mmCIF file of C-alpha atoms in Angstrom:
data_model
loop_
_atom_site.group_PDB
_atom_site.id
_atom_site.type_symbol
_atom_site.label_atom_id
_atom_site.label_comp_id
_atom_site.label_asym_id
_atom_site.label_seq_id
_atom_site.Cartn_x
_atom_site.Cartn_y
_atom_site.Cartn_z
ATOM 1 C CA MET X 17 19.194 -33.135 20.923
ATOM 2 C CA THR X 18 15.688 -32.774 22.288
ATOM 3 C CA GLU X 19 12.663 -34.497 20.820
ATOM 4 C CA PHE X 20 11.605 -31.190 19.305
ATOM 5 C CA GLU X 21 14.849 -30.595 17.370
ATOM 6 C CA LEU X 22 15.303 -31.769 13.814
ATOM 7 C CA PRO X 23 18.569 -33.386 12.687
ATOM 8 C CA GLY X 24 20.557 -31.541 10.009
ATOM 9 C CA SER X 25 19.071 -33.603 7.184
ATOM 10 C CA GLY X 26 15.579 -32.971 8.548
ATOM 11 C CA ARG X 27 16.119 -29.227 8.601
ATOM 12 C CA GLU X 28 17.453 -29.293 5.055
ATOM 13 C CA ALA X 29 14.454 -31.324 3.920
ATOM 14 C CA ALA X 30 12.113 -28.840 5.575
ATOM 15 C CA ARG X 31 13.877 -25.922 3.901
ATOM 16 C CA GLU X 32 13.736 -27.699 0.558
ATOM 17 C CA ALA X 33 10.017 -28.377 0.973
ATOM 18 C CA ALA X 34 9.398 -24.733 1.909
ATOM 19 C CA SER X 35 11.406 -23.574 -1.114
ATOM 20 C CA GLN X 36 9.448 -25.861 -3.438
ATOM 21 C CA ALA X 37 6.167 -24.610 -1.977
ATOM 22 C CA ALA X 38 7.306 -21.013 -2.546
ATOM 23 C CA ASP X 39 8.242 -21.871 -6.141
ATOM 24 C CA VAL X 40 4.768 -23.280 -6.735
ATOM 25 C CA ALA X 41 3.145 -20.213 -5.178
ATOM 26 C CA GLU X 42 5.335 -17.951 -7.333
ATOM 27 C CA GLU X 43 4.264 -19.812 -10.473
ATOM 28 C CA LEU X 44 0.624 -19.382 -9.487
ATOM 29 C CA SER X 45 1.197 -15.657 -8.921
ATOM 30 C CA ASN X 46 2.596 -15.339 -12.447
ATOM 31 C CA THR X 47 -0.543 -16.633 -14.119
ATOM 32 C CA ARG X 48 -2.076 -14.618 -16.948
ATOM 33 C CA THR X 49 -5.401 -14.568 -15.098
ATOM 34 C CA LEU X 50 -3.935 -12.601 -12.177
ATOM 35 C CA ASP X 51 -2.174 -10.216 -14.566
ATOM 36 C CA VAL X 52 -5.434 -9.572 -16.440
ATOM 37 C CA LEU X 53 -7.256 -8.919 -13.162
ATOM 38 C CA ALA X 54 -4.479 -6.550 -12.078
ATOM 39 C CA ARG X 55 -4.699 -4.649 -15.359
ATOM 40 C CA PHE X 56 -8.443 -4.343 -14.887
ATOM 41 C CA GLY X 57 -7.813 -3.131 -11.341
ATOM 42 C CA PHE X 58 -5.425 -0.442 -12.592
ATOM 43 C CA GLY X 59 -8.179 0.696 -14.940
ATOM 44 C CA VAL X 60 -10.695 0.844 -12.085
ATOM 45 C CA THR X 61 -8.354 2.851 -9.851
ATOM 46 C CA GLY X 62 -7.571 5.151 -12.758
ATOM 47 C CA LEU X 63 -11.271 5.880 -13.209
ATOM 48 C CA LEU X 64 -11.653 6.542 -9.476
ATOM 49 C CA HIS X 65 -8.769 9.030 -9.497
ATOM 50 C CA ILE X 66 -10.310 10.853 -12.441
ATOM 51 C CA LEU X 67 -13.652 11.046 -10.609
ATOM 52 C CA VAL X 68 -12.038 12.194 -7.337
ATOM 53 C CA GLY X 69 -10.094 14.830 -9.249
ATOM 54 C CA ALA X 70 -13.260 15.993 -11.036
ATOM 55 C CA ILE X 71 -15.142 16.254 -7.723
ATOM 56 C CA ALA X 72 -12.258 18.194 -6.138
ATOM 57 C CA LEU X 73 -12.172 20.496 -9.171
ATOM 58 C CA ALA X 74 -15.907 21.134 -8.822
ATOM 59 C CA ILE X 75 -15.431 21.921 -5.097
ATOM 60 C CA ALA X 76 -12.658 24.395 -5.946
ATOM 61 C CA PHE X 77 -15.160 26.311 -8.075
ATOM 62 C CA GLY X 78 -17.957 26.268 -5.521
ATOM 63 C CA GLY X 79 -19.492 22.856 -6.199
ATOM 64 C CA ARG X 80 -20.290 20.101 -3.731
ATOM 65 C CA GLY X 81 -19.355 16.454 -3.348
ATOM 66 C CA GLU X 82 -17.158 13.997 -1.483
ATOM 67 C CA ALA X 83 -13.655 14.163 -2.981
ATOM 68 C CA ASP X 84 -12.468 10.718 -1.943
ATOM 69 C CA PRO X 85 -12.673 7.137 -3.279
ATOM 70 C CA ALA X 86 -15.949 6.471 -1.434
ATOM 71 C CA GLY X 87 -17.468 9.563 -3.055
ATOM 72 C CA ALA X 88 -16.298 8.382 -6.477
ATOM 73 C CA VAL X 89 -17.653 4.874 -5.859
ATOM 74 C CA GLU X 90 -20.987 6.389 -4.809
ATOM 75 C CA LEU X 91 -21.236 8.207 -8.147
ATOM 76 C CA LEU X 92 -20.773 4.882 -9.947
ATOM 77 C CA ALA X 93 -23.203 3.111 -7.606
ATOM 78 C CA ASP X 94 -25.942 5.646 -8.389
ATOM 79 C CA SER X 95 -25.638 5.091 -12.142
ATOM 80 C CA ALA X 96 -27.909 2.802 -14.155
ATOM 81 C CA LEU X 97 -25.327 -0.002 -14.065
ATOM 82 C CA GLY X 98 -24.548 0.518 -10.381
ATOM 83 C CA PRO X 99 -24.645 -3.103 -9.094
ATOM 84 C CA VAL X 100 -22.655 -4.418 -12.068
ATOM 85 C CA LEU X 101 -20.040 -1.688 -11.666
ATOM 86 C CA MET X 102 -19.756 -2.363 -7.929
ATOM 87 C CA TRP X 103 -18.997 -6.059 -8.341
ATOM 88 C CA ALA X 104 -16.726 -5.388 -11.304
ATOM 89 C CA GLY X 105 -14.836 -2.827 -9.222
ATOM 90 C CA PHE X 106 -14.567 -5.287 -6.352
ATOM 91 C CA ILE X 107 -13.112 -7.998 -8.612
ATOM 92 C CA GLY X 108 -10.635 -5.598 -10.214
ATOM 93 C CA CYS X 109 -9.384 -4.085 -6.952
ATOM 94 C CA ALA X 110 -9.220 -7.473 -5.208
ATOM 95 C CA GLY X 111 -7.190 -8.877 -8.112
ATOM 96 C CA LEU X 112 -4.879 -5.857 -8.049
ATOM 97 C CA SER X 113 -4.453 -6.243 -4.287
ATOM 98 C CA LEU X 114 -3.419 -9.894 -4.717
ATOM 99 C CA TRP X 115 -1.049 -8.946 -7.543
ATOM 100 C CA GLN X 116 0.616 -6.267 -5.405
ATOM 101 C CA ALA X 117 0.878 -8.755 -2.526
ATOM 102 C CA SER X 118 2.699 -11.187 -4.827
ATOM 103 C CA GLU X 119 4.931 -8.299 -5.990
ATOM 104 C CA ALA X 120 5.818 -7.633 -2.346
ATOM 105 C CA THR X 121 6.631 -11.244 -1.510
ATOM 106 C CA LEU X 122 6.795 -14.018 -4.091
ATOM 107 C CA ARG X 123 8.081 -12.159 -7.133
ATOM 108 C CA VAL X 124 11.052 -10.569 -5.345
ATOM 109 C CA ARG X 125 12.400 -13.689 -3.630
ATOM 110 C CA ARG X 126 15.545 -13.782 -5.789
ATOM 111 C CA ARG X 127 16.390 -10.083 -5.607
ATOM 112 C CA ARG X 128 18.835 -8.397 -3.261
ATOM 113 C CA ARG X 129 17.769 -7.847 0.334
ATOM 114 C CA ARG X 130 17.456 -4.073 -0.065
ATOM 115 C CA GLU X 131 15.222 -4.454 -3.140
ATOM 116 C CA ARG X 132 13.072 -6.996 -1.294
ATOM 117 C CA ALA X 133 12.661 -4.614 1.642
ATOM 118 C CA GLU X 134 11.740 -1.661 -0.603
ATOM 119 C CA LYS X 135 9.249 -3.758 -2.555
ATOM 120 C CA ALA X 136 7.741 -5.156 0.634
ATOM 121 C CA VAL X 137 7.017 -1.619 1.864
ATOM 122 C CA SER X 138 5.823 -0.079 -1.419
ATOM 123 C CA SER X 139 3.846 -2.973 -2.913
ATOM 124 C CA GLY X 140 2.723 -4.184 0.509
ATOM 125 C CA GLY X 141 1.226 -0.781 1.302
ATOM 126 C CA LEU X 142 -0.449 -0.612 -2.112
ATOM 127 C CA SER X 143 -1.871 -4.100 -1.599
ATOM 128 C CA ILE X 144 -3.549 -2.944 1.621
ATOM 129 C CA GLY X 145 -4.851 0.199 -0.095
ATOM 130 C CA TYR X 146 -6.330 -1.675 -3.046
ATOM 131 C CA GLY X 147 -7.787 -4.280 -0.704
ATOM 132 C CA SER X 148 -9.534 -1.475 1.169
ATOM 133 C CA LEU X 149 -10.941 -0.183 -2.125
ATOM 134 C CA ALA X 150 -12.235 -3.666 -2.919
ATOM 135 C CA LEU X 151 -14.070 -3.721 0.419
ATOM 136 C CA THR X 152 -15.540 -0.291 -0.348
ATOM 137 C CA PHE X 153 -16.944 -1.612 -3.631
ATOM 138 C CA ALA X 154 -18.290 -4.713 -1.887
ATOM 139 C CA GLY X 155 -19.938 -2.589 0.810
ATOM 140 C CA PHE X 156 -21.753 -0.460 -1.766
ATOM 141 C CA ALA X 157 -22.745 -3.576 -3.724
ATOM 142 C CA LEU X 158 -24.332 -4.998 -0.566
ATOM 143 C CA GLY X 159 -26.102 -1.718 0.224
ATOM 144 C CA ARG X 160 -23.811 -0.698 3.076
ATOM 145 C CA ARG X 161 -22.743 2.811 2.159
ATOM 146 C CA SER X 162 -20.210 4.572 4.343
ATOM 147 C CA ASP X 163 -18.713 8.001 4.871
ATOM 148 C CA SER X 164 -14.952 7.568 4.676
ATOM 149 C CA GLY X 165 -14.334 10.769 6.648
ATOM 150 C CA GLU X 166 -16.608 9.579 9.447
ATOM 151 C CA SER X 167 -14.963 6.156 9.398
ATOM 152 C CA THR X 168 -11.526 7.768 9.671
ATOM 153 C CA ARG X 169 -12.659 9.850 12.658
ATOM 154 C CA ASP X 170 -14.180 6.760 14.356
ATOM 155 C CA ILE X 171 -10.980 4.750 13.910
ATOM 156 C CA THR X 172 -8.920 7.677 15.185
ATOM 157 C CA ALA X 173 -11.148 8.021 18.262
ATOM 158 C CA SER X 174 -10.932 4.281 19.001
ATOM 159 C CA LEU X 175 -7.149 4.294 18.787
ATOM 160 C CA LEU X 176 -6.810 7.405 20.942
ATOM 161 C CA ALA X 177 -8.912 5.705 23.623
ATOM 162 C CA ALA X 178 -6.849 2.511 23.542
ATOM 163 C CA PRO X 179 -3.639 1.845 25.503
ATOM 164 C CA PHE X 180 -0.609 2.809 23.404
ATOM 165 C CA GLY X 181 -3.086 4.151 20.848
ATOM 166 C CA LEU X 182 -1.446 7.589 20.629
ATOM 167 C CA PRO X 183 2.021 6.405 19.498
ATOM 168 C CA LEU X 184 0.380 3.839 17.205
ATOM 169 C CA LEU X 185 -1.762 6.523 15.587
ATOM 170 C CA ILE X 186 1.225 8.847 15.168
ATOM 171 C CA GLY X 187 3.068 5.931 13.580
ATOM 172 C CA ILE X 188 0.182 5.320 11.170
ATOM 173 C CA GLY X 189 0.111 9.005 10.259
ATOM 174 C CA GLY X 190 3.852 8.958 9.692
ATOM 175 C CA LEU X 191 3.514 5.868 7.507
ATOM 176 C CA VAL X 192 0.821 7.544 5.399
ATOM 177 C CA ILE X 193 3.032 10.637 5.034
ATOM 178 C CA GLY X 194 5.852 8.305 3.994
ATOM 179 C CA ILE X 195 3.657 6.764 1.300
ATOM 180 C CA GLY X 196 2.873 10.253 0.028
ATOM 181 C CA ALA X 197 6.590 11.070 -0.037
ATOM 182 C CA TYR X 198 7.194 7.814 -1.940
ATOM 183 C CA PHE X 199 4.909 8.972 -4.761
ATOM 184 C CA ILE X 200 6.633 12.371 -4.929
ATOM 185 C CA VAL X 201 10.114 10.813 -4.991
ATOM 186 C CA LYS X 202 8.906 8.357 -7.620
ATOM 187 C CA ALA X 203 7.788 11.319 -9.740
ATOM 188 C CA LEU X 204 11.057 13.225 -9.336
ATOM 189 C CA ARG X 205 13.146 10.146 -10.120
ATOM 190 C CA ARG X 206 10.892 9.168 -13.028
ATOM 191 C CA GLY X 207 10.511 5.767 -11.333
ATOM 192 C CA PHE X 208 7.156 5.253 -13.043
ATOM 193 C CA LYS X 209 8.989 4.789 -16.342
ATOM 194 C CA GLU X 210 9.692 1.219 -15.259
ATOM 195 C CA GLU X 211 5.969 0.534 -15.512
ATOM 196 C CA LEU X 212 5.484 1.636 -19.124
ATOM 197 C CA HIS X 213 7.347 1.411 -22.421
ATOM 198 C CA PHE X 214 8.451 5.028 -22.791
ATOM 199 C CA GLY X 215 10.194 6.524 -25.791
ATOM 200 C CA ASP X 216 11.397 9.858 -27.118
ATOM 201 C CA SER X 217 8.264 10.323 -29.191
ATOM 202 C CA LYS X 218 5.606 12.917 -28.430
ATOM 203 C CA ARG X 219 3.537 10.160 -26.822
ATOM 204 C CA GLY X 220 6.437 9.232 -24.540
ATOM 205 C CA LYS X 221 6.931 12.854 -23.495
ATOM 206 C CA LEU X 222 3.208 13.219 -22.815
ATOM 207 C CA LEU X 223 3.250 10.080 -20.646
ATOM 208 C CA THR X 224 6.230 11.473 -18.745
ATOM 209 C CA VAL X 225 4.357 14.713 -18.011
ATOM 210 C CA LEU X 226 1.255 12.780 -16.914
ATOM 211 C CA GLY X 227 3.394 10.567 -14.693
ATOM 212 C CA ILE X 228 5.243 13.432 -13.022
ATOM 213 C CA VAL X 229 2.211 15.654 -12.428
ATOM 214 C CA GLY X 230 -0.035 12.739 -11.434
ATOM 215 C CA HIS X 231 2.368 11.140 -8.965
ATOM 216 C CA ILE X 232 3.206 14.469 -7.303
ATOM 217 C CA ALA X 233 -0.503 15.284 -6.907
ATOM 218 C CA LYS X 234 -1.231 11.860 -5.461
ATOM 219 C CA GLY X 235 1.721 12.189 -3.103
ATOM 220 C CA VAL X 236 0.496 15.572 -1.872
ATOM 221 C CA ALA X 237 -3.050 14.267 -1.372
ATOM 222 C CA VAL X 238 -1.903 11.178 0.545
ATOM 223 C CA GLY X 239 0.584 13.210 2.567
ATOM 224 C CA LEU X 240 -2.167 15.633 3.637
ATOM 225 C CA VAL X 241 -4.229 12.718 4.952
ATOM 226 C CA GLY X 242 -1.271 11.483 7.001
ATOM 227 C CA LEU X 243 -0.556 14.994 8.282
ATOM 228 C CA LEU X 244 -4.128 15.373 9.550
ATOM 229 C CA ILE X 245 -3.845 12.007 11.334
ATOM 230 C CA VAL X 246 -0.692 13.214 13.111
ATOM 231 C CA ILE X 247 -2.337 16.559 13.996
ATOM 232 C CA ALA X 248 -5.404 14.741 15.356
ATOM 233 C CA SER X 249 -3.084 12.559 17.453
ATOM 234 C CA ILE X 250 -1.106 15.468 18.884
ATOM 235 C CA LYS X 251 -4.248 17.517 19.637
ATOM 236 C CA HIS X 252 -6.016 14.371 20.859
ATOM 237 C CA ASP X 253 -8.969 15.442 18.705
ATOM 238 C CA PRO X 254 -10.439 12.810 16.310
ATOM 239 C CA ALA X 255 -12.367 15.572 14.490
ATOM 240 C CA GLU X 256 -9.066 16.743 12.973
ATOM 241 C CA SER X 257 -8.695 13.418 11.136
ATOM 242 C CA THR X 258 -11.054 13.838 8.188
ATOM 243 C CA GLY X 259 -9.629 11.636 5.461
ATOM 244 C CA LEU X 260 -8.911 12.690 1.885
ATOM 245 C CA ASP X 261 -12.137 14.650 1.376
ATOM 246 C CA GLY X 262 -11.611 16.729 4.511
ATOM 247 C CA SER X 263 -7.929 17.329 3.795
ATOM 248 C CA LEU X 264 -8.648 18.616 0.282
ATOM 249 C CA LYS X 265 -11.518 20.826 1.430
ATOM 250 C CA ALA X 266 -9.329 22.201 4.228
ATOM 251 C CA LEU X 267 -7.001 23.642 1.597
ATOM 252 C CA GLN X 268 -9.609 26.295 0.835
ATOM 253 C CA ASP X 269 -9.159 27.743 4.330
ATOM 254 C CA HIS X 270 -5.620 28.871 3.500
ATOM 255 C CA PRO X 271 -4.285 31.680 1.298
ATOM 256 C CA TYR X 272 -4.122 30.518 -2.312
ATOM 257 C CA GLY X 273 -5.754 27.292 -1.132
ATOM 258 C CA THR X 274 -8.257 27.297 -3.991
ATOM 259 C CA TYR X 275 -5.399 27.420 -6.487
ATOM 260 C CA VAL X 276 -3.599 24.587 -4.713
ATOM 261 C CA LEU X 277 -6.805 22.524 -4.629
ATOM 262 C CA THR X 278 -7.304 23.147 -8.352
ATOM 263 C CA ALA X 279 -3.733 22.038 -9.073
ATOM 264 C CA VAL X 280 -4.065 18.884 -6.945
ATOM 265 C CA ALA X 281 -7.412 18.061 -8.566
ATOM 266 C CA ALA X 282 -5.935 18.427 -12.053
ATOM 267 C CA GLY X 283 -2.974 16.302 -10.969
ATOM 268 C CA LEU X 284 -5.243 13.524 -9.691
ATOM 269 C CA ILE X 285 -6.987 13.492 -13.066
ATOM 270 C CA CYS X 286 -3.557 13.201 -14.732
ATOM 271 C CA TYR X 287 -2.709 10.296 -12.412
ATOM 272 C CA GLY X 288 -5.986 8.607 -13.298
ATOM 273 C CA ILE X 289 -5.275 8.922 -17.026
ATOM 274 C CA PHE X 290 -1.762 7.555 -16.451
ATOM 275 C CA ALA X 291 -3.157 4.588 -14.492
ATOM 276 C CA MET X 292 -5.634 3.767 -17.260
ATOM 277 C CA ILE X 293 -2.863 3.864 -19.872
ATOM 278 C CA ARG X 294 -0.756 1.675 -17.593
ATOM 279 C CA ALA X 295 -3.662 -0.766 -17.375
ATOM 280 C CA ARG X 296 -3.472 -1.326 -21.114
ATOM 281 C CA TYR X 297 0.215 -0.966 -21.943
ATOM 282 C CA GLY X 298 2.126 -1.318 -18.667
ATOM 283 C CA ARG X 299 4.660 -3.972 -17.789
ATOM 284 C CA MET X 300 3.397 -6.701 -15.484
#
């Protein structure tokens, strides 16, 4: 045994200490405060989806605007209560990001390995997404407004110029497409029913319709973003990677694109309504 190796009892003690530390962290993650913040975060994201859907709907009928989360946040920032809404949005999204992180790690420790892996991917990805939204709110609160499409193009250009950047970027695009597919599969399998107390009443049927339509629309929107990232990678052209706003507007360049954009916009509004209902009545 070298001086760096622990005897059997030492290793067991270390494992026991690590397990106890994880138990304490899990208890902290189950606090009512974090659940309340997560519920508030669901409400914030629901409002953003409704606004993005409304902007996309306006674009479909000849209007203007930025149909992405940054565009929705900008609308809130320009209102009379802008600074208050920005910090409130930051707190809600940051809390939701932490809650999803605990869902991906601490709260699934005692589940089967396959369930842990699935939760790590789904909730882990959502945690990153909500954390990014929190930073967007913070940036607007501090007066640093950004164009998400331009930011996406800049990141794409930086990765394409870096060693191994091309396969990494294709991998990121594939991951984003996978997240979009996850939302569509979740809709088709009615997986969202685990998040709300559904019943056979008219209200339960309405929630089911909102969940299906909303999750499919969100999946399509996210998948389009990932597809444009992959196309930009293959063509080695950062201008092809335009983010959510660019991907939705690009639909109008195709036959029946306006109808598809209208359907996706309506679906995003449905998802936003579903998220706001989940914020109040969902399981945590």
